[in-house]
Short mmCIF file of C-alpha atoms and ligand atoms in Angstrom, two decimals:
data_model
loop_
_atom_site.label_atom_id
_atom_site.label_comp_id
_atom_site.label_asym_id
_atom_site.label_seq_id
_atom_site.Cartn_x
_atom_site.Cartn_y
_atom_site.Cartn_z
CA MET A 1 6.60 10.38 21.93
CA ILE A 2 3.27 9.04 20.72
CA THR A 3 1.94 8.62 24.25
CA ARG A 4 2.96 12.17 25.14
CA HIS A 5 1.53 13.62 21.96
CA PHE A 6 -1.71 11.68 21.60
CA GLY A 7 -2.32 10.11 24.99
CA ILE A 8 -2.40 6.68 23.39
CA PRO A 9 -0.64 3.90 25.32
CA VAL A 10 2.31 2.40 23.44
CA THR A 11 4.06 -0.85 24.19
CA SER A 12 6.51 -3.26 22.64
CA PRO A 13 7.26 -6.91 23.39
CA GLY A 14 10.68 -5.75 24.66
CA ALA A 15 9.12 -3.32 27.14
CA ILE A 16 6.68 -5.93 28.45
CA LEU A 17 9.45 -8.49 28.86
CA ARG A 18 11.72 -6.02 30.66
CA ARG A 19 8.89 -5.32 33.08
CA GLU A 20 8.39 -9.05 33.67
CA ARG A 21 12.10 -9.37 34.35
CA ASP A 22 12.08 -6.41 36.76
CA LEU A 23 9.16 -7.96 38.60
CA GLY A 24 11.15 -11.17 38.79
CA THR A 25 8.44 -13.37 37.29
CA PRO A 26 9.53 -16.83 36.05
CA LEU A 27 8.74 -15.74 32.51
CA GLY A 28 10.81 -12.60 32.92
CA GLN A 29 13.81 -14.55 34.16
CA GLU A 30 13.44 -17.12 31.41
CA THR A 31 13.41 -14.55 28.65
CA ALA A 32 16.00 -12.14 30.10
CA GLU A 33 18.91 -14.11 28.68
CA ALA A 34 17.36 -14.29 25.23
CA LEU A 35 16.80 -10.52 25.28
CA ARG A 36 20.35 -9.79 26.33
CA SER A 37 21.89 -11.86 23.56
CA GLY A 38 19.55 -10.45 20.96
CA GLY A 39 17.76 -13.77 20.58
CA LEU A 40 14.13 -14.20 19.79
CA VAL A 41 11.31 -15.07 22.14
CA SER A 42 8.72 -17.54 20.80
CA ASP A 43 5.53 -16.35 19.10
CA LYS A 44 3.48 -18.12 21.74
CA ILE A 45 4.99 -16.15 24.65
CA ILE A 46 4.84 -12.82 22.80
CA ILE A 47 1.19 -13.37 21.86
CA GLU A 48 0.18 -14.21 25.44
CA LEU A 49 1.91 -11.12 26.79
CA ILE A 50 0.33 -8.84 24.20
CA GLU A 51 -3.10 -10.31 24.88
CA ASP A 52 -2.76 -9.63 28.62
CA TRP A 53 -1.54 -6.12 27.96
CA LEU A 54 -4.40 -5.40 25.56
CA ARG A 55 -6.97 -6.51 28.09
CA LEU A 56 -5.50 -4.19 30.73
CA HIS A 57 -4.53 -1.13 28.69
CA GLY A 58 -6.06 -1.33 25.24
CA GLY A 59 -9.57 -0.06 25.96
CA HIS A 60 -9.17 3.36 24.38
CA GLY A 61 -6.67 2.87 21.60
CA PHE A 62 -3.18 1.45 21.57
CA VAL A 63 0.02 1.40 19.56
CA PHE A 64 2.36 -1.56 19.28
CA ASP A 65 5.98 -0.95 18.47
CA GLY A 66 7.74 -3.96 16.98
CA PHE A 67 4.67 -6.18 17.09
CA PRO A 68 3.59 -8.19 15.18
CA ARG A 69 6.81 -9.38 13.60
CA THR A 70 5.58 -12.68 12.18
CA LEU A 71 2.46 -13.89 10.39
CA PRO A 72 1.34 -16.08 13.31
CA GLN A 73 1.61 -13.01 15.56
CA ALA A 74 -0.39 -10.91 13.08
CA GLU A 75 -3.10 -13.54 12.78
CA SER A 76 -3.35 -13.92 16.57
CA LEU A 77 -3.65 -10.16 16.92
CA MET A 78 -6.57 -10.13 14.49
CA SER A 79 -8.43 -12.79 16.44
CA MET A 80 -7.76 -10.98 19.75
CA LEU A 81 -9.14 -7.77 18.26
CA THR A 82 -12.18 -9.56 16.87
CA LYS A 83 -12.90 -10.86 20.37
CA LEU A 84 -12.51 -7.35 21.77
CA ARG A 85 -14.61 -5.91 18.92
CA THR A 86 -11.83 -3.52 18.03
CA ALA A 87 -10.59 -2.61 14.57
CA LEU A 88 -7.00 -2.11 13.54
CA ASP A 89 -6.76 1.36 11.96
CA LEU A 90 -3.18 1.57 10.82
CA ALA A 91 -0.16 -0.56 10.09
CA ILE A 92 2.93 1.63 9.77
CA TRP A 93 5.93 0.12 8.05
CA LEU A 94 9.21 1.89 8.80
CA GLU A 95 11.46 1.19 5.86
CA VAL A 96 15.07 1.21 7.01
CA SER A 97 18.03 0.22 4.86
CA GLU A 98 20.56 -2.37 6.04
CA GLU A 99 23.15 0.39 6.06
CA THR A 100 21.08 2.51 8.45
CA VAL A 101 20.54 -0.48 10.73
CA ARG A 102 24.27 -1.20 10.77
CA ASP A 103 25.13 2.43 11.53
CA ARG A 104 22.63 2.56 14.38
CA ILE A 105 23.92 -0.66 15.90
CA THR A 106 27.57 0.34 15.81
CA GLY A 107 26.67 3.73 17.32
CA ARG A 108 24.80 2.14 20.19
CA LEU A 109 25.71 1.83 23.84
CA GLN A 110 24.36 -0.99 25.94
CA CYS A 111 24.31 -1.54 29.70
CA GLY A 112 26.29 -4.67 30.55
CA GLU A 113 24.02 -5.29 33.56
CA CYS A 114 20.45 -4.77 32.45
CA GLY A 115 20.61 -4.49 28.67
CA PHE A 116 19.34 -0.91 28.46
CA THR A 117 20.44 0.58 25.13
CA THR A 118 20.99 4.13 23.99
CA SER A 119 22.82 5.93 21.22
CA SER A 120 26.45 6.96 21.75
CA SER A 121 25.57 10.25 20.08
CA SER A 122 23.09 11.01 22.84
CA ALA A 123 24.76 13.90 24.68
CA GLN A 124 23.37 12.72 27.99
CA PHE A 125 25.47 9.56 27.89
CA ALA A 126 28.53 10.71 25.96
CA ASN A 127 30.38 12.07 28.99
CA ARG A 128 29.32 9.66 31.65
CA PRO A 129 28.59 6.20 30.24
CA VAL A 130 26.51 4.98 33.17
CA CYS A 131 23.14 3.25 32.94
CA PRO A 132 20.29 5.46 34.24
CA TYR A 133 18.44 2.40 35.57
CA CYS A 134 21.04 0.33 37.36
CA ASP A 135 24.31 2.33 37.28
CA GLY A 136 25.88 -0.43 35.18
CA ARG A 137 28.57 0.44 32.67
CA LEU A 138 27.39 1.40 29.19
CA GLU A 139 29.53 -0.28 26.57
CA ARG A 140 29.80 0.03 22.87
CA ARG A 141 28.26 -2.99 21.23
CA ASN A 142 30.71 -5.26 19.49
CA ASP A 143 31.13 -7.54 16.49
CA ASP A 144 28.87 -10.15 18.06
CA ASP A 145 26.09 -7.70 17.46
CA LEU A 146 26.84 -7.61 13.77
CA ALA A 147 26.62 -11.41 13.72
CA VAL A 148 23.29 -11.17 15.56
CA LEU A 149 22.32 -8.55 13.00
CA GLN A 150 22.90 -10.98 10.14
CA THR A 151 20.58 -13.49 11.79
CA ARG A 152 18.01 -10.78 12.44
CA LEU A 153 18.09 -9.59 8.82
CA GLN A 154 17.57 -13.15 7.69
CA GLU A 155 14.63 -13.51 10.08
CA PHE A 156 13.27 -10.24 8.84
CA HIS A 157 13.27 -11.35 5.21
CA THR A 158 11.65 -14.71 5.89
CA LYS A 159 9.26 -13.86 8.74
CA THR A 160 8.51 -10.15 8.82
CA GLU A 161 8.43 -9.11 5.18
CA PRO A 162 5.30 -11.19 4.42
CA LEU A 163 3.42 -8.92 6.87
CA GLY A 164 3.60 -6.16 4.26
CA THR A 165 1.31 -8.13 1.98
CA PHE A 166 -0.89 -9.16 4.90
CA TYR A 167 -1.65 -5.54 5.86
CA GLU A 168 -1.70 -4.34 2.25
CA LYS A 169 -4.62 -6.68 1.62
CA MET A 170 -6.44 -5.07 4.57
CA SER A 171 -5.74 -1.64 3.02
CA ILE A 172 -4.28 -0.24 6.25
CA LEU A 173 -0.57 -0.35 5.37
CA HIS A 174 1.45 2.88 5.20
CA ARG A 175 5.15 2.82 4.38
CA ILE A 176 7.39 5.50 5.88
CA ASP A 177 11.04 6.21 5.11
CA GLY A 178 12.76 5.40 8.40
CA ASN A 179 16.25 6.37 7.25
CA ARG A 180 15.62 9.98 8.27
CA ASP A 181 16.00 11.59 11.68
CA ARG A 182 13.58 10.95 14.52
CA ASP A 183 11.63 14.19 14.15
CA ALA A 184 10.93 13.72 10.44
CA VAL A 185 9.74 10.16 11.03
CA PHE A 186 7.63 11.22 14.00
CA ALA A 187 6.00 14.00 11.95
CA ASP A 188 4.90 11.46 9.33
CA ILE A 189 3.58 9.05 11.93
CA SER A 190 1.72 11.89 13.69
CA ARG A 191 0.04 12.89 10.45
CA LEU A 192 -1.21 9.34 9.92
CA ILE A 193 -2.57 9.08 13.46
CA GLU A 194 -4.20 12.52 13.24
CA ASP A 195 -5.95 11.52 10.03
CA LYS A 196 -7.35 8.45 11.79
CA THR A 197 -8.39 10.11 15.02
CA ALA A 198 -10.03 13.03 13.21
CA LYS A 199 -12.54 10.73 11.55
ZN1 LIG B 201 21.54 -1.00 33.43
#
């Protein structure tokens, strides 16, 4: 939505890794299993991928979704940007309650073949649960996912939460209530980006 609205390229570690996997690179194959099972890919790999992406696509602004998630990632990003003589304008923190996360996970459909995920409330997939990328079967995620969720929440508290303070100190942190629908959240994010690009 951000790319369409503002013409700013957006990426996430997940998107970069899926592309690596589709291209069949050794790295893509190595990390595909971790992605499927909801596991984590090491900081080192994520940082290298982001750095490559930035060099190729980051010349005229960029947005990262789900990066950085750890302090080492945040610190590496700062040194990359220093090298590229680029400033970080905004850090947007989507605050989402555990309850919302749980609801979204249990309402999610995932392709058993390629790992593509979508919401079961998405009308497009409600009638014909077939993956748009590989024709694999879309299945409701199961209790394993809630176990993975527990691990993720733990990781979030220990590794990601400290980033709030990190970006607060830089005075670029904005917290947004992410428990609302997509459009309301997008409107808030748009306002923040507009404020920055207008200056
Ligand atoms: Zn698929």
